[in-house]
Short mmCIF file of C-alpha atoms in Angstrom, two decimals:
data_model
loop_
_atom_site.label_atom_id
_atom_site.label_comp_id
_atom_site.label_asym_id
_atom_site.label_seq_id
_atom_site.Cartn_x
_atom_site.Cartn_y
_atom_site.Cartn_z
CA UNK A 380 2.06 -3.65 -1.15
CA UNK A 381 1.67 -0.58 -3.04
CA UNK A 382 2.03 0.26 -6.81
CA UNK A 383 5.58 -0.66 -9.26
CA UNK A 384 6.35 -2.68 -6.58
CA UNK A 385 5.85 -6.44 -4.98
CA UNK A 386 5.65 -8.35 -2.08
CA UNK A 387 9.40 -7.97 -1.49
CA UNK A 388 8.74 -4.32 -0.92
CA UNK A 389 7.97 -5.92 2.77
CA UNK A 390 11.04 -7.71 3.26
CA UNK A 391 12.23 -5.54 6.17
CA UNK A 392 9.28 -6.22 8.02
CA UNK A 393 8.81 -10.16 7.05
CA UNK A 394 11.34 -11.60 9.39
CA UNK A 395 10.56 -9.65 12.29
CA UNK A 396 6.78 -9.42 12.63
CA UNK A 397 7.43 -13.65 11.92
CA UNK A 398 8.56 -14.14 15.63
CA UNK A 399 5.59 -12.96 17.00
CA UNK A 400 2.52 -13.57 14.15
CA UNK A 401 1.70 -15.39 11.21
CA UNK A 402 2.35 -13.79 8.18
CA UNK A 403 1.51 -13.84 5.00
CA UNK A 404 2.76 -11.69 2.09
CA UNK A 405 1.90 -11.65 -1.24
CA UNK A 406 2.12 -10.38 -4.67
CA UNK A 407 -1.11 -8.26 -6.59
CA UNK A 408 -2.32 -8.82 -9.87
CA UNK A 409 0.29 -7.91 -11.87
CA UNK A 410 3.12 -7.77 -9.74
CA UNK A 411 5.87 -9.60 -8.92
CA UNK A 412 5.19 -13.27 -9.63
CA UNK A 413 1.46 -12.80 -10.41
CA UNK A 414 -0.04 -13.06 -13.54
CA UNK A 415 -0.99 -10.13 -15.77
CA UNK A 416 -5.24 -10.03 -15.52
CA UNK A 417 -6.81 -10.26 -18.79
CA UNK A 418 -10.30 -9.28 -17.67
CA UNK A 419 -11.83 -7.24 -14.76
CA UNK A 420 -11.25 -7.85 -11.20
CA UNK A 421 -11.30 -7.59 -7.68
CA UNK A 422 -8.12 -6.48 -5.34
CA UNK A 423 -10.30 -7.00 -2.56
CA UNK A 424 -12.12 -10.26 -3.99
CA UNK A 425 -8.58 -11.77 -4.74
CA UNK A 426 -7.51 -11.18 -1.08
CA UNK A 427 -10.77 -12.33 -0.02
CA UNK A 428 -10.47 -16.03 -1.03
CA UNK A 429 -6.51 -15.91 -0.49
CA UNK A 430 -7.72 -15.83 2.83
CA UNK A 431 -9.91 -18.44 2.42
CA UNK A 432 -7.81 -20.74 0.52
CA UNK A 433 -5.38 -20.82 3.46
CA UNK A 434 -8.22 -21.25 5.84
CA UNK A 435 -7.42 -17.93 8.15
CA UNK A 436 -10.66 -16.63 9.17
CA UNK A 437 -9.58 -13.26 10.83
CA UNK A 438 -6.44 -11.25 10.37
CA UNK A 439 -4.91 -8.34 10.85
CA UNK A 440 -3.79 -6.34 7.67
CA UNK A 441 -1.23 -4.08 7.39
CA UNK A 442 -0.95 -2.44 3.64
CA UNK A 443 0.46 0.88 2.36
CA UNK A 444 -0.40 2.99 -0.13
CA UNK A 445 -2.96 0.90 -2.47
CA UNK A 446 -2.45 -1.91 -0.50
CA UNK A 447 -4.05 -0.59 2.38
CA UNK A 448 -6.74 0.68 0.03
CA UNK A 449 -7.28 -3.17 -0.35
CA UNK A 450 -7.20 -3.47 3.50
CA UNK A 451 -9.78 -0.60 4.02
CA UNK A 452 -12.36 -2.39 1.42
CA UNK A 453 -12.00 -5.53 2.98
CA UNK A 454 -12.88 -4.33 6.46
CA UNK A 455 -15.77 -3.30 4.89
CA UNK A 456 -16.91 -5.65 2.86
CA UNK A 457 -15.75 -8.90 5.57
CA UNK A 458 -15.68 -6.83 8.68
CA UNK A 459 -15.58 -10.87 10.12
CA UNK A 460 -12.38 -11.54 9.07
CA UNK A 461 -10.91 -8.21 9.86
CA UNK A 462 -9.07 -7.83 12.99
CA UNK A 463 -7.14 -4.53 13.22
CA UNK A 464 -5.91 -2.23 10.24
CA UNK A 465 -2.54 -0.56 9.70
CA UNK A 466 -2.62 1.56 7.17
CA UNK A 467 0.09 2.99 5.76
CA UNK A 468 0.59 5.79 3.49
CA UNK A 469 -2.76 5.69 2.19
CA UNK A 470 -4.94 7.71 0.16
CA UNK A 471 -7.82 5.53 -0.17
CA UNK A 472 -8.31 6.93 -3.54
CA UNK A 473 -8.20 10.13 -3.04
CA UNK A 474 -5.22 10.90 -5.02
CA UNK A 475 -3.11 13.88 -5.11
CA UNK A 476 -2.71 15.80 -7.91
CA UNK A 477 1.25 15.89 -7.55
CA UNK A 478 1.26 11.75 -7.43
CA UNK A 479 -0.84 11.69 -10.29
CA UNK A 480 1.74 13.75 -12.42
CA UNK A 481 4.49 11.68 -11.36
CA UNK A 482 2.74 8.74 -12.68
CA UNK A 483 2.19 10.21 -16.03
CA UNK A 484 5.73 11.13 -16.05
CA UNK A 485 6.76 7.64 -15.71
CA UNK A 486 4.71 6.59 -18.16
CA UNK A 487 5.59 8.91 -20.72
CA UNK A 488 9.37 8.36 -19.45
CA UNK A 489 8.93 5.12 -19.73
CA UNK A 490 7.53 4.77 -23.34
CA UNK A 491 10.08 7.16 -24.38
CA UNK A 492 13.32 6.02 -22.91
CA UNK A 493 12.72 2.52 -21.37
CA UNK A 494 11.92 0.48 -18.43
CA UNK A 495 14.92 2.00 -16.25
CA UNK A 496 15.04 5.62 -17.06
CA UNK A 497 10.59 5.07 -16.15
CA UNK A 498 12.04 3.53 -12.40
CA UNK A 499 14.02 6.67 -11.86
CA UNK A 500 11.08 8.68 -12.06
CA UNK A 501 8.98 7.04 -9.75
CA UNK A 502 11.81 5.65 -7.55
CA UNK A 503 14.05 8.92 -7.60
CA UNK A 504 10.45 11.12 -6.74
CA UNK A 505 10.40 13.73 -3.49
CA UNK A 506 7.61 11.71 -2.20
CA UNK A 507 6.94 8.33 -3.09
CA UNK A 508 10.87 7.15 -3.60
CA UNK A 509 12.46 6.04 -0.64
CA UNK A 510 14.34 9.03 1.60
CA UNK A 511 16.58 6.66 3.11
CA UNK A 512 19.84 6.78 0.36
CA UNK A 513 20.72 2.79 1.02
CA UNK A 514 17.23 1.50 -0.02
CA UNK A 515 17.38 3.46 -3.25
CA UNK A 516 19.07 0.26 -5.50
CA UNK A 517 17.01 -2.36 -4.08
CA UNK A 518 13.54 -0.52 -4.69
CA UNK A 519 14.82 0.75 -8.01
CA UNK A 520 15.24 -2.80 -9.28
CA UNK A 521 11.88 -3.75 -7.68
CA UNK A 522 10.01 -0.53 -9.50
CA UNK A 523 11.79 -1.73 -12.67
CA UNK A 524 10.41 -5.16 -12.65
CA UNK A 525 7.11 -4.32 -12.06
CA UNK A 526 6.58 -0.82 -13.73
CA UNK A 527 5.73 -2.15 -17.37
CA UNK A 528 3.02 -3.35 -16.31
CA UNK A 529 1.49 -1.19 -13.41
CA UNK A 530 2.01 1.52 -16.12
CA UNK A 531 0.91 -0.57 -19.30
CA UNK A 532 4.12 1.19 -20.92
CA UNK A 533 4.11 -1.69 -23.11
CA UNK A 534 1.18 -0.23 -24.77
CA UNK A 535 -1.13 -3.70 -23.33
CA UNK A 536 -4.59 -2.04 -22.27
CA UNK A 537 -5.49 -1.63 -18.51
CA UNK A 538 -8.02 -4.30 -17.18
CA UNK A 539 -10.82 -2.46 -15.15
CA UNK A 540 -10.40 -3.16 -11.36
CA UNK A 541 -13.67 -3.80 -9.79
CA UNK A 542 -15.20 -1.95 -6.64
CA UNK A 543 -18.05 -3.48 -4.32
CA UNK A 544 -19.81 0.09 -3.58
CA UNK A 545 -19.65 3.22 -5.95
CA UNK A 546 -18.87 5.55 -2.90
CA UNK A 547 -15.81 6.85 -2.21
CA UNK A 548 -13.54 5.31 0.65
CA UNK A 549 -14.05 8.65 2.39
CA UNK A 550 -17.32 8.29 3.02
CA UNK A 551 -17.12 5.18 4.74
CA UNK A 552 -14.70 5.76 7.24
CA UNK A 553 -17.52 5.47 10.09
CA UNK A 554 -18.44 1.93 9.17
CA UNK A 555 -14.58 1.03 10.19
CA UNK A 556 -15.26 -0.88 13.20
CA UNK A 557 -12.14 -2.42 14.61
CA UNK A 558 -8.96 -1.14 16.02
CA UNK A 559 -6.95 0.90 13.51
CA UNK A 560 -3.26 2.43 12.91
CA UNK A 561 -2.61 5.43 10.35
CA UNK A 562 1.02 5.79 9.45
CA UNK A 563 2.39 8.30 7.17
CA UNK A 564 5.57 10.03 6.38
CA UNK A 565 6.20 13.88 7.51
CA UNK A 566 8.28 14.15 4.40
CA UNK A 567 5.49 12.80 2.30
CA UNK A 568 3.43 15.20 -0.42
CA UNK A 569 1.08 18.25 2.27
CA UNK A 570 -2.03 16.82 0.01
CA UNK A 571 -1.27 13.36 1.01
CA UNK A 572 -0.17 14.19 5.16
CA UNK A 573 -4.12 16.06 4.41
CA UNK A 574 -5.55 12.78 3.66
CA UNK A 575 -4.24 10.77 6.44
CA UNK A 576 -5.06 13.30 9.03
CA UNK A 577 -8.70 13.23 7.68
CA UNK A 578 -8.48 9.24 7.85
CA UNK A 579 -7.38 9.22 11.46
CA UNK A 580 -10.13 11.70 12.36
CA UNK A 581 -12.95 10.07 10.87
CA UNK A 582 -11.89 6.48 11.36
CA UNK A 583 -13.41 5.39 14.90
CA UNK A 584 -10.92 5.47 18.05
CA UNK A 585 -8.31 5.42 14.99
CA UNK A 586 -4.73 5.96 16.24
CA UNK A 587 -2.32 8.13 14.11
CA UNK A 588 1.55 8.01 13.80
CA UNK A 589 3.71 10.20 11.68
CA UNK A 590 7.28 9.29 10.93
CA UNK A 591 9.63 12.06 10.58
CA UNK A 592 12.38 10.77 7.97
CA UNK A 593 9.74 9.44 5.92
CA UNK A 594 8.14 9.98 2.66
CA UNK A 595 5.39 7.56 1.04
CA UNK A 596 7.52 4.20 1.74
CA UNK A 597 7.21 4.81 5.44
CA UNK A 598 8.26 0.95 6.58
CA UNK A 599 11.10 1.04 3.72
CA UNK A 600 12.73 4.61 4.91
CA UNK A 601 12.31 3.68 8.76
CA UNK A 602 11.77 0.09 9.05
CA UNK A 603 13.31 -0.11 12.38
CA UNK A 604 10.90 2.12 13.82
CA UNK A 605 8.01 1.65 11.84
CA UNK A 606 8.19 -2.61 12.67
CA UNK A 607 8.21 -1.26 16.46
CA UNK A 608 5.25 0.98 15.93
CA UNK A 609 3.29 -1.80 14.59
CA UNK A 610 3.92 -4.70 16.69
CA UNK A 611 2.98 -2.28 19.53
CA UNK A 612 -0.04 -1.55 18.30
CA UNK A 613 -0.80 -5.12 17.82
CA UNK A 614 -0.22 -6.81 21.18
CA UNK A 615 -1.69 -3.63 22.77
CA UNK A 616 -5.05 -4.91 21.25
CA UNK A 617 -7.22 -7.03 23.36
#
């Protein structure tokens, strides 16, 4: 999942990609029902030995936003356990500039005024809240419960996350080796519809699907579609 939220931030696509995988879901560092880190980690590391803990040797991972950051690195890192990539929304650290406002916004917001009027921000932004009006409550009260944290508004100090290479994810989209969806949003920030373009030109035989009522929370705003998208892409692999 991506950033203020949780795992629940998948629950339209849960049920359905259930009757025809395995799935697993689960909640970051920090989020939802995880526990707040109190020293540096490992996104990737953490998914890692999930992995391994519930003895699945190969998957395929489907993350948006900084989840599929985590994706990306662990295709890299395991490429043995990695069996297709969807990834969804994401900048792969390359952030742009108008997300990065936002997020001090909400911070500032946040410190200010509290916990809820810090949700609107982020949940209520052009780009990364949700476009479609009757998912607006539900991922309000999801940004709410996890914003303190993401955001340290709380004043607690960030914990440094820890990277396996010093290059950028950019520079290692040729060493991407398996089969590969890039979904975005056509309503999402032009610096971040940049980003995916360059991610489905450099990633090997990378396929590429824009979603036109979508912003950043592409399988929130159009889960119907976006659930279709991806399943097709999945049994199409051989």
């Amino acid at each position: 999942h991506g950033g203020t939220v949780d795992g629940r931030a998948w629950d339209d696509q849960f049920a359905a990609f259930s009757k025809q995988h395995q799935v697993i879901r689960y909640d970051l560092r920090g989020a939802g029902r995880s526990a707040t880190p109190v020293q540096p980690y490992s996104n990737t590391e953490d998914l890692y030995q999930l992995l391994k803990f519930l003895k699945v040797s190969k998957a395929s991972l489907v993350g948006i936003s900084r989840g599929g950051g985590i994706a990306f690195d662990l295709a890299i890192d395991h490429p043995e356990m990695v069996s297709a990539l969807v990834l969804v929304s994401s900048n792969l650290s390359n952030t742009p500039k108008v997300y990065e406002d936002m997020f001090e916004r909400t911070t500032a917001v946040g410190k200010k005024d509290g916990v809820a009027a810090a949700a609107r921000v982020w949940g209520l932004d052009p780009y990364q809240g949700p476009q479609r009006v009757e998912a607006r409550e539900k991922v309000l009260k999801i940004i709410e419960d996890n914003v303190v944290r993401f955001r340290h508004i709380d004043g607690s100090p960030a914990v440094k996350q820890l990277a396996s290479t010093d290059k950028p994810r950019s520079e290692l989209l040729t060493k991407i080796h398996v089969p590969t969806l890039i979904a975005f949003g056509e309503k999402d920030a032009p610096d971040a519809r940049a980003n995916y373009e360059r991610w489905a030109k450099g990633i090997p035989g990378a396929k590429r699907m824009s979603f036109p009522r979508s912003g950043h929370l592409v399988s929130i705003d159009m889960p119907a579609e976006f659930n279709k998208a991806v399943l097709d892409f999945l049994s199409a692999i051989k």
